[in-house]
mmCIF file of C-alpha atoms in Angstrom:
data_model
loop_
_atom_site.group_PDB
_atom_site.id
_atom_site.type_symbol
_atom_site.label_atom_id
_atom_site.label_comp_id
_atom_site.label_asym_id
_atom_site.label_seq_id
_atom_site.Cartn_x
_atom_site.Cartn_y
_atom_site.Cartn_z
ATOM 1 C CA UNK A 1 105.553 180.578 160.406
ATOM 2 C CA UNK A 2 103.002 183.339 161.024
ATOM 3 C CA UNK A 3 105.814 185.822 160.512
ATOM 4 C CA UNK A 4 106.592 184.591 157.017
ATOM 5 C CA UNK A 5 105.901 186.929 154.091
ATOM 6 C CA UNK A 6 102.656 186.084 152.360
ATOM 7 C CA UNK A 7 102.776 187.072 148.719
ATOM 8 C CA UNK A 8 99.338 186.568 147.230
ATOM 9 C CA UNK A 9 98.993 184.996 143.848
ATOM 10 C CA UNK A 10 97.471 186.613 140.868
ATOM 11 C CA UNK A 11 96.034 184.355 138.144
ATOM 12 C CA UNK A 12 99.512 183.963 136.619
ATOM 13 C CA UNK A 13 101.468 181.774 138.951
ATOM 14 C CA UNK A 14 105.134 182.601 139.596
ATOM 15 C CA UNK A 15 106.814 179.581 141.219
ATOM 16 C CA UNK A 16 109.472 181.655 142.937
ATOM 17 C CA UNK A 17 107.004 183.666 144.994
ATOM 18 C CA UNK A 18 107.100 183.100 148.724
ATOM 19 C CA UNK A 19 103.511 182.067 149.326
ATOM 20 C CA UNK A 20 102.712 180.101 152.467
ATOM 21 C CA UNK A 21 99.684 179.865 154.704
ATOM 22 C CA UNK A 22 100.195 177.623 157.732
ATOM 23 C CA UNK A 23 97.112 175.418 157.492
ATOM 24 C CA UNK A 24 98.430 173.116 160.193
ATOM 25 C CA UNK A 25 99.365 175.477 162.944
ATOM 26 C CA UNK A 26 98.188 179.055 162.348
ATOM 27 C CA UNK A 27 97.791 180.780 165.702
ATOM 28 C CA UNK A 28 95.235 183.611 166.258
ATOM 29 C CA UNK A 29 96.511 187.160 166.775
ATOM 30 C CA UNK A 30 95.127 189.252 169.623
ATOM 31 C CA UNK A 31 92.799 190.921 167.159
ATOM 32 C CA UNK A 32 91.387 187.560 165.925
ATOM 33 C CA UNK A 33 91.182 185.808 169.291
ATOM 34 C CA UNK A 34 87.617 186.576 170.356
ATOM 35 C CA UNK A 35 86.030 185.509 167.021
ATOM 36 C CA UNK A 36 88.473 182.635 166.647
ATOM 37 C CA UNK A 37 87.461 181.281 170.071
ATOM 38 C CA UNK A 38 83.782 181.481 169.218
ATOM 39 C CA UNK A 39 84.299 179.706 165.871
ATOM 40 C CA UNK A 40 86.532 177.044 167.486
ATOM 41 C CA UNK A 41 83.617 175.973 169.702
ATOM 42 C CA UNK A 42 81.596 175.113 166.602
ATOM 43 C CA UNK A 43 84.459 173.508 164.788
ATOM 44 C CA UNK A 44 85.157 171.124 167.659
ATOM 45 C CA UNK A 45 82.048 169.133 166.648
ATOM 46 C CA UNK A 46 83.393 168.390 163.129
ATOM 47 C CA UNK A 47 85.233 165.211 163.974
ATOM 48 C CA UNK A 48 82.449 163.541 165.897
ATOM 49 C CA UNK A 49 79.829 164.389 163.263
ATOM 50 C CA UNK A 50 81.960 162.966 160.454
ATOM 51 C CA UNK A 51 82.583 159.796 162.475
ATOM 52 C CA UNK A 52 78.885 159.344 163.062
ATOM 53 C CA UNK A 53 78.212 159.907 159.365
ATOM 54 C CA UNK A 54 80.775 157.258 158.430
ATOM 55 C CA UNK A 55 79.145 154.753 160.825
ATOM 56 C CA UNK A 56 75.566 155.489 159.692
ATOM 57 C CA UNK A 57 73.939 152.148 158.818
ATOM 58 C CA UNK A 58 70.353 153.117 158.556
ATOM 59 C CA UNK A 59 67.149 151.148 159.218
ATOM 60 C CA UNK A 60 66.586 149.569 155.791
ATOM 61 C CA UNK A 61 65.854 146.030 157.110
ATOM 62 C CA UNK A 62 63.395 147.240 159.784
ATOM 63 C CA UNK A 63 61.662 149.539 157.280
ATOM 64 C CA UNK A 64 61.391 146.731 154.768
ATOM 65 C CA UNK A 65 59.851 144.418 157.342
ATOM 66 C CA UNK A 66 57.394 147.079 158.464
ATOM 67 C CA UNK A 67 56.289 147.855 154.912
ATOM 68 C CA UNK A 68 55.937 144.161 154.061
ATOM 69 C CA UNK A 69 53.904 143.541 157.161
ATOM 70 C CA UNK A 70 51.625 146.552 157.619
ATOM 71 C CA UNK A 71 49.328 144.797 160.109
ATOM 72 C CA UNK A 72 52.147 143.510 162.284
ATOM 73 C CA UNK A 73 52.224 145.967 165.225
ATOM 74 C CA UNK A 74 55.526 144.531 166.531
ATOM 75 C CA UNK A 75 57.321 145.178 163.253
ATOM 76 C CA UNK A 76 55.883 148.700 163.089
ATOM 77 C CA UNK A 77 57.103 149.428 166.566
ATOM 78 C CA UNK A 78 60.580 147.942 165.879
ATOM 79 C CA UNK A 79 60.958 150.101 162.802
ATOM 80 C CA UNK A 80 59.838 153.241 164.693
ATOM 81 C CA UNK A 81 62.159 152.557 167.684
ATOM 82 C CA UNK A 82 65.105 151.975 165.306
ATOM 83 C CA UNK A 83 64.366 155.194 163.447
ATOM 84 C CA UNK A 84 64.044 157.420 166.453
ATOM 85 C CA UNK A 85 67.797 157.609 167.373
ATOM 86 C CA UNK A 86 68.699 157.883 163.683
ATOM 87 C CA UNK A 87 66.378 160.827 163.192
ATOM 88 C CA UNK A 88 67.810 162.383 166.292
ATOM 89 C CA UNK A 89 71.225 162.160 164.640
ATOM 90 C CA UNK A 90 69.915 163.712 161.432
ATOM 91 C CA UNK A 91 68.304 166.494 163.504
ATOM 92 C CA UNK A 92 71.652 167.218 165.123
ATOM 93 C CA UNK A 93 73.358 167.613 161.724
ATOM 94 C CA UNK A 94 70.618 169.903 160.496
ATOM 95 C CA UNK A 95 70.824 172.109 163.572
ATOM 96 C CA UNK A 96 74.611 172.143 163.228
ATOM 97 C CA UNK A 97 74.176 173.561 159.725
ATOM 98 C CA UNK A 98 72.312 176.451 161.348
ATOM 99 C CA UNK A 99 75.376 177.124 163.542
ATOM 100 C CA UNK A 100 77.516 177.287 160.427
ATOM 101 C CA UNK A 101 75.075 179.794 159.025
ATOM 102 C CA UNK A 102 75.599 181.952 162.097
ATOM 103 C CA UNK A 103 79.407 181.933 162.215
ATOM 104 C CA UNK A 104 80.305 182.193 158.504
ATOM 105 C CA UNK A 105 79.090 185.781 158.065
ATOM 106 C CA UNK A 106 81.230 186.876 161.063
ATOM 107 C CA UNK A 107 84.304 185.308 159.453
ATOM 108 C CA UNK A 108 83.573 186.866 156.064
ATOM 109 C CA UNK A 109 82.991 190.258 157.654
ATOM 110 C CA UNK A 110 86.472 190.128 159.110
ATOM 111 C CA UNK A 111 88.229 188.728 156.057
ATOM 112 C CA UNK A 112 86.429 190.934 153.480
ATOM 113 C CA UNK A 113 86.079 194.268 155.307
ATOM 114 C CA UNK A 114 87.196 197.453 153.510
ATOM 115 C CA UNK A 115 89.814 198.500 156.058
ATOM 116 C CA UNK A 116 92.365 196.168 154.412
ATOM 117 C CA UNK A 117 93.001 194.628 151.049
ATOM 118 C CA UNK A 118 92.303 190.892 150.605
ATOM 119 C CA UNK A 119 96.099 190.387 150.620
ATOM 120 C CA UNK A 120 96.444 192.143 153.933
ATOM 121 C CA UNK A 121 93.519 190.228 155.424
ATOM 122 C CA UNK A 122 94.924 186.840 154.500
ATOM 123 C CA UNK A 123 98.443 187.839 155.639
ATOM 124 C CA UNK A 124 97.416 189.137 159.070
ATOM 125 C CA UNK A 125 94.397 186.914 159.797
ATOM 126 C CA UNK A 126 95.684 183.462 158.861
ATOM 127 C CA UNK A 127 93.963 181.810 161.847
ATOM 128 C CA UNK A 128 90.539 182.956 160.649
ATOM 129 C CA UNK A 129 91.457 181.955 157.028
ATOM 130 C CA UNK A 130 92.377 178.491 158.375
ATOM 131 C CA UNK A 131 89.023 178.248 160.203
ATOM 132 C CA UNK A 132 87.110 179.212 157.109
ATOM 133 C CA UNK A 133 89.114 176.600 155.222
ATOM 134 C CA UNK A 134 88.233 174.012 157.899
ATOM 135 C CA UNK A 135 84.547 174.782 157.406
ATOM 136 C CA UNK A 136 84.943 174.164 153.703
ATOM 137 C CA UNK A 137 86.820 170.969 154.356
ATOM 138 C CA UNK A 138 84.105 169.706 156.677
ATOM 139 C CA UNK A 139 81.406 170.712 154.227
ATOM 140 C CA UNK A 140 82.839 168.694 151.367
ATOM 141 C CA UNK A 141 83.531 165.701 153.595
ATOM 142 C CA UNK A 142 80.023 165.717 155.049
ATOM 143 C CA UNK A 143 78.373 166.021 151.623
ATOM 144 C CA UNK A 144 80.525 163.248 150.184
ATOM 145 C CA UNK A 145 79.383 160.946 152.998
ATOM 146 C CA UNK A 146 75.795 162.025 152.519
ATOM 147 C CA UNK A 147 75.915 161.284 148.789
ATOM 148 C CA UNK A 148 77.252 157.789 149.459
ATOM 149 C CA UNK A 149 74.663 157.062 152.150
ATOM 150 C CA UNK A 150 71.241 156.564 150.458
ATOM 151 C CA UNK A 151 69.919 155.250 153.780
ATOM 152 C CA UNK A 152 69.759 158.813 155.118
ATOM 153 C CA UNK A 153 67.195 159.919 152.599
ATOM 154 C CA UNK A 154 65.276 156.646 152.772
ATOM 155 C CA UNK A 155 65.159 156.599 156.582
ATOM 156 C CA UNK A 156 63.920 160.206 156.749
ATOM 157 C CA UNK A 157 61.312 159.678 153.994
ATOM 158 C CA UNK A 158 59.846 156.728 155.913
ATOM 159 C CA UNK A 159 59.969 158.636 159.140
ATOM 160 C CA UNK A 160 58.005 161.513 157.708
ATOM 161 C CA UNK A 161 55.371 159.209 156.249
ATOM 162 C CA UNK A 162 55.024 157.472 159.628
ATOM 163 C CA UNK A 163 54.912 160.769 161.459
ATOM 164 C CA UNK A 164 52.062 161.991 159.243
ATOM 165 C CA UNK A 165 50.098 158.789 159.881
ATOM 166 C CA UNK A 166 50.452 158.807 163.649
ATOM 167 C CA UNK A 167 50.548 160.971 166.713
ATOM 168 C CA UNK A 168 53.985 159.611 167.610
ATOM 169 C CA UNK A 169 56.999 161.890 167.733
ATOM 170 C CA UNK A 170 60.664 161.057 167.823
ATOM 171 C CA UNK A 171 62.426 162.186 171.048
ATOM 172 C CA UNK A 172 66.166 162.401 171.184
ATOM 173 C CA UNK A 173 68.437 162.163 174.207
ATOM 174 C CA UNK A 174 67.668 165.744 175.266
ATOM 175 C CA UNK A 175 63.934 165.130 175.014
ATOM 176 C CA UNK A 176 63.617 167.577 172.127
ATOM 177 C CA UNK A 177 60.689 166.545 169.826
ATOM 178 C CA UNK A 178 61.261 166.452 166.124
ATOM 179 C CA UNK A 179 57.959 168.087 165.241
ATOM 180 C CA UNK A 180 56.218 167.952 161.912
ATOM 181 C CA UNK A 181 57.330 171.501 161.150
ATOM 182 C CA UNK A 182 60.968 170.719 161.888
ATOM 183 C CA UNK A 183 60.728 167.502 159.941
ATOM 184 C CA UNK A 184 59.642 169.540 156.898
ATOM 185 C CA UNK A 185 62.678 171.790 157.235
ATOM 186 C CA UNK A 186 64.994 168.825 157.635
ATOM 187 C CA UNK A 187 63.439 167.188 154.619
ATOM 188 C CA UNK A 188 64.272 170.223 152.492
ATOM 189 C CA UNK A 189 67.808 170.149 153.822
ATOM 190 C CA UNK A 190 68.444 166.476 153.095
ATOM 191 C CA UNK A 191 66.704 166.679 149.677
ATOM 192 C CA UNK A 192 69.853 168.515 148.471
ATOM 193 C CA UNK A 193 72.519 166.255 147.066
ATOM 194 C CA UNK A 194 75.080 168.452 148.861
ATOM 195 C CA UNK A 195 73.154 169.986 151.807
ATOM 196 C CA UNK A 196 76.092 171.563 153.717
ATOM 197 C CA UNK A 197 77.490 173.116 150.498
ATOM 198 C CA UNK A 198 74.089 174.506 149.733
ATOM 199 C CA UNK A 199 73.937 176.119 153.178
ATOM 200 C CA UNK A 200 77.419 177.601 152.769
ATOM 201 C CA UNK A 201 76.706 178.886 149.261
ATOM 202 C CA UNK A 202 73.409 180.461 150.321
ATOM 203 C CA UNK A 203 75.144 181.913 153.364
ATOM 204 C CA UNK A 204 77.876 183.572 151.295
ATOM 205 C CA UNK A 205 75.358 184.884 148.717
ATOM 206 C CA UNK A 206 73.199 186.346 151.507
ATOM 207 C CA UNK A 207 76.287 187.945 153.085
ATOM 208 C CA UNK A 208 77.067 189.785 149.866
ATOM 209 C CA UNK A 209 73.473 190.917 149.376
ATOM 210 C CA UNK A 210 72.986 192.145 152.961
ATOM 211 C CA UNK A 211 76.334 193.902 153.440
ATOM 212 C CA UNK A 212 76.016 196.719 150.958
ATOM 213 C CA UNK A 213 78.907 198.556 152.646
ATOM 214 C CA UNK A 214 81.289 195.725 151.582
ATOM 215 C CA UNK A 215 81.746 195.697 147.815
ATOM 216 C CA UNK A 216 81.117 192.297 146.240
ATOM 217 C CA UNK A 217 84.593 192.439 144.804
ATOM 218 C CA UNK A 218 86.057 192.348 148.295
ATOM 219 C CA UNK A 219 84.365 188.994 148.892
ATOM 220 C CA UNK A 220 85.077 187.486 145.504
ATOM 221 C CA UNK A 221 88.716 188.712 145.448
ATOM 222 C CA UNK A 222 89.247 187.158 148.887
ATOM 223 C CA UNK A 223 87.768 183.848 147.759
ATOM 224 C CA UNK A 224 89.810 183.909 144.583
ATOM 225 C CA UNK A 225 93.058 184.451 146.433
ATOM 226 C CA UNK A 226 92.199 181.623 148.793
ATOM 227 C CA UNK A 227 91.735 179.226 145.835
ATOM 228 C CA UNK A 228 94.953 180.409 144.171
ATOM 229 C CA UNK A 229 96.946 180.058 147.383
ATOM 230 C CA UNK A 230 95.731 176.455 147.738
ATOM 231 C CA UNK A 231 96.576 175.598 144.174
ATOM 232 C CA UNK A 232 100.027 177.187 144.406
ATOM 233 C CA UNK A 233 100.732 175.341 147.642
ATOM 234 C CA UNK A 234 100.006 171.984 145.899
ATOM 235 C CA UNK A 235 101.964 172.926 142.756
ATOM 236 C CA UNK A 236 105.060 174.137 144.561
ATOM 237 C CA UNK A 237 107.207 171.421 146.323
ATOM 238 C CA UNK A 238 108.980 174.066 148.368
ATOM 239 C CA UNK A 239 105.625 174.929 149.945
ATOM 240 C CA UNK A 240 103.944 171.622 150.473
ATOM 241 C CA UNK A 241 107.134 170.068 151.819
ATOM 242 C CA UNK A 242 106.770 172.386 154.826
ATOM 243 C CA UNK A 243 103.672 170.520 155.968
ATOM 244 C CA UNK A 244 104.001 167.738 158.420
ATOM 245 C CA UNK A 245 101.084 165.599 157.197
ATOM 246 C CA UNK A 246 100.061 164.309 153.787
ATOM 247 C CA UNK A 247 96.426 164.926 154.818
ATOM 248 C CA UNK A 248 97.174 168.637 154.615
ATOM 249 C CA UNK A 249 97.597 168.227 150.846
ATOM 250 C CA UNK A 250 94.127 166.741 150.513
ATOM 251 C CA UNK A 251 92.866 169.497 152.795
ATOM 252 C CA UNK A 252 94.243 172.058 150.376
ATOM 253 C CA UNK A 253 92.579 170.293 147.439
ATOM 254 C CA UNK A 254 89.191 170.224 149.156
ATOM 255 C CA UNK A 255 89.491 173.886 150.205
ATOM 256 C CA UNK A 256 90.503 174.871 146.697
ATOM 257 C CA UNK A 257 87.424 173.179 145.201
ATOM 258 C CA UNK A 258 85.083 174.534 147.912
ATOM 259 C CA UNK A 259 86.254 178.109 147.328
ATOM 260 C CA UNK A 260 85.840 177.768 143.538
ATOM 261 C CA UNK A 261 82.217 176.623 144.078
ATOM 262 C CA UNK A 262 81.514 179.484 146.484
ATOM 263 C CA UNK A 263 83.072 182.010 144.142
ATOM 264 C CA UNK A 264 80.968 180.645 141.291
ATOM 265 C CA UNK A 265 77.792 181.166 143.333
ATOM 266 C CA UNK A 266 78.685 184.624 144.690
ATOM 267 C CA UNK A 267 80.360 186.231 141.631
ATOM 268 C CA UNK A 268 77.828 187.730 139.166
ATOM 269 C CA UNK A 269 79.360 185.870 136.168
ATOM 270 C CA UNK A 270 80.898 182.967 138.064
ATOM 271 C CA UNK A 271 84.304 181.311 138.235
ATOM 272 C CA UNK A 272 84.626 179.890 134.766
ATOM 273 C CA UNK A 273 84.733 182.945 132.499
ATOM 274 C CA UNK A 274 88.066 183.874 130.929
ATOM 275 C CA UNK A 275 88.239 187.044 133.107
ATOM 276 C CA UNK A 276 87.866 185.095 136.344
ATOM 277 C CA UNK A 277 90.430 185.803 139.071
ATOM 278 C CA UNK A 278 90.600 182.027 139.681
ATOM 279 C CA UNK A 279 92.637 179.937 137.237
ATOM 280 C CA UNK A 280 90.047 177.112 137.056
ATOM 281 C CA UNK A 281 91.840 175.299 134.253
ATOM 282 C CA UNK A 282 95.052 174.994 136.266
ATOM 283 C CA UNK A 283 93.065 174.041 139.323
ATOM 284 C CA UNK A 284 91.356 171.162 137.505
ATOM 285 C CA UNK A 285 94.687 169.980 136.159
ATOM 286 C CA UNK A 286 96.121 169.932 139.637
ATOM 287 C CA UNK A 287 93.183 167.780 140.771
ATOM 288 C CA UNK A 288 93.660 165.329 137.904
ATOM 289 C CA UNK A 289 97.347 164.954 138.694
ATOM 290 C CA UNK A 290 96.478 163.454 142.123
ATOM 291 C CA UNK A 291 95.457 159.908 143.008
ATOM 292 C CA UNK A 292 92.111 159.107 141.353
ATOM 293 C CA UNK A 293 90.075 157.865 144.312
ATOM 294 C CA UNK A 294 90.332 160.825 146.756
ATOM 295 C CA UNK A 295 89.722 163.472 144.104
ATOM 296 C CA UNK A 296 86.922 162.055 141.984
ATOM 297 C CA UNK A 297 84.381 163.368 144.485
ATOM 298 C CA UNK A 298 85.961 166.769 144.213
ATOM 299 C CA UNK A 299 85.783 166.715 140.424
ATOM 300 C CA UNK A 300 82.118 165.715 140.704
ATOM 301 C CA UNK A 301 81.565 168.661 143.041
ATOM 302 C CA UNK A 302 82.894 171.014 140.356
ATOM 303 C CA UNK A 303 80.774 169.235 137.713
ATOM 304 C CA UNK A 304 77.473 169.163 139.526
ATOM 305 C CA UNK A 305 77.347 171.836 142.280
ATOM 306 C CA UNK A 306 78.708 174.884 140.490
ATOM 307 C CA UNK A 307 76.308 177.433 139.000
ATOM 308 C CA UNK A 308 77.951 178.635 135.853
ATOM 309 C CA UNK A 309 79.909 175.673 134.414
ATOM 310 C CA UNK A 310 77.401 175.048 131.633
ATOM 311 C CA UNK A 311 77.009 178.698 130.678
ATOM 312 C CA UNK A 312 77.965 179.708 127.148
ATOM 313 C CA UNK A 313 80.702 181.923 128.588
ATOM 314 C CA UNK A 314 82.629 178.947 129.971
ATOM 315 C CA UNK A 315 85.556 178.159 127.653
ATOM 316 C CA UNK A 316 85.187 174.791 125.843
ATOM 317 C CA UNK A 317 88.631 173.572 127.027
ATOM 318 C CA UNK A 318 87.510 174.002 130.675
ATOM 319 C CA UNK A 319 84.263 172.098 130.027
ATOM 320 C CA UNK A 320 86.200 169.400 128.289
ATOM 321 C CA UNK A 321 88.589 168.990 131.204
ATOM 322 C CA UNK A 322 85.693 168.351 133.571
ATOM 323 C CA UNK A 323 83.874 166.014 131.204
ATOM 324 C CA UNK A 324 86.797 163.634 130.751
#
């Protein structure tokens, strides 16, 4: 599959084009292998973190009892002991976001460098493209779970209040203390409705501002082509029929949305203007053609986490599509 021709989409989709990226089994080339191996070590934690997030129950009952009985030392101790392992989990996710901050610029540097066009990059570095897509996929899954888990914010708010009132500190399994300073940083992280997406957006924006030798167009064109490839794969039965799993279709949808959001944050005028290299209108229509439940969160991500949707330059028909 890696040897197949990759014809990159422009905004006007031509169904007969041979456009295929192997999101299921792209193998690294010799040139990609070192970075791909480094990134894989980080990506291997995705599954476990998402499973933990899905199982997160929180300490609502223990906190309620402690607040209702402020003079009951036993209830205070029970709440604190219940919170400690939960805060250790939240600490792990925060520190994991810092790992993502470290690896994403390395991937972007390879996919957006000036020695090749975006088309050539995505044709010859499909394994790195796939890893970047997997980071986007994880980001949207993580944030969706966070948004549907109010216990996370409630637990951490109570933890911080308790930490400020006492000399106690929460110690995780590696005996690392969640200090007051670290708790403040974690609080800022979890205060975001979509914390991982915020990290990724800031990371891409910082990459563009720091790497003056890489024109911003290289980064935005690469992101645009990623989004258009994902949309075309979903639209074209000849392409999506080559995947072995239906989950890969949902993967493409999440990556498409994630890339649109990143593009909107990185590009000076965003993703929604008429001159955008991403066909946002067609992308939203593709989302709406899918089953309602899995994609409503993705539509909400476009509605509430993009930067330029409500600008005057956004066509009214695009705004209307996302409102309804």
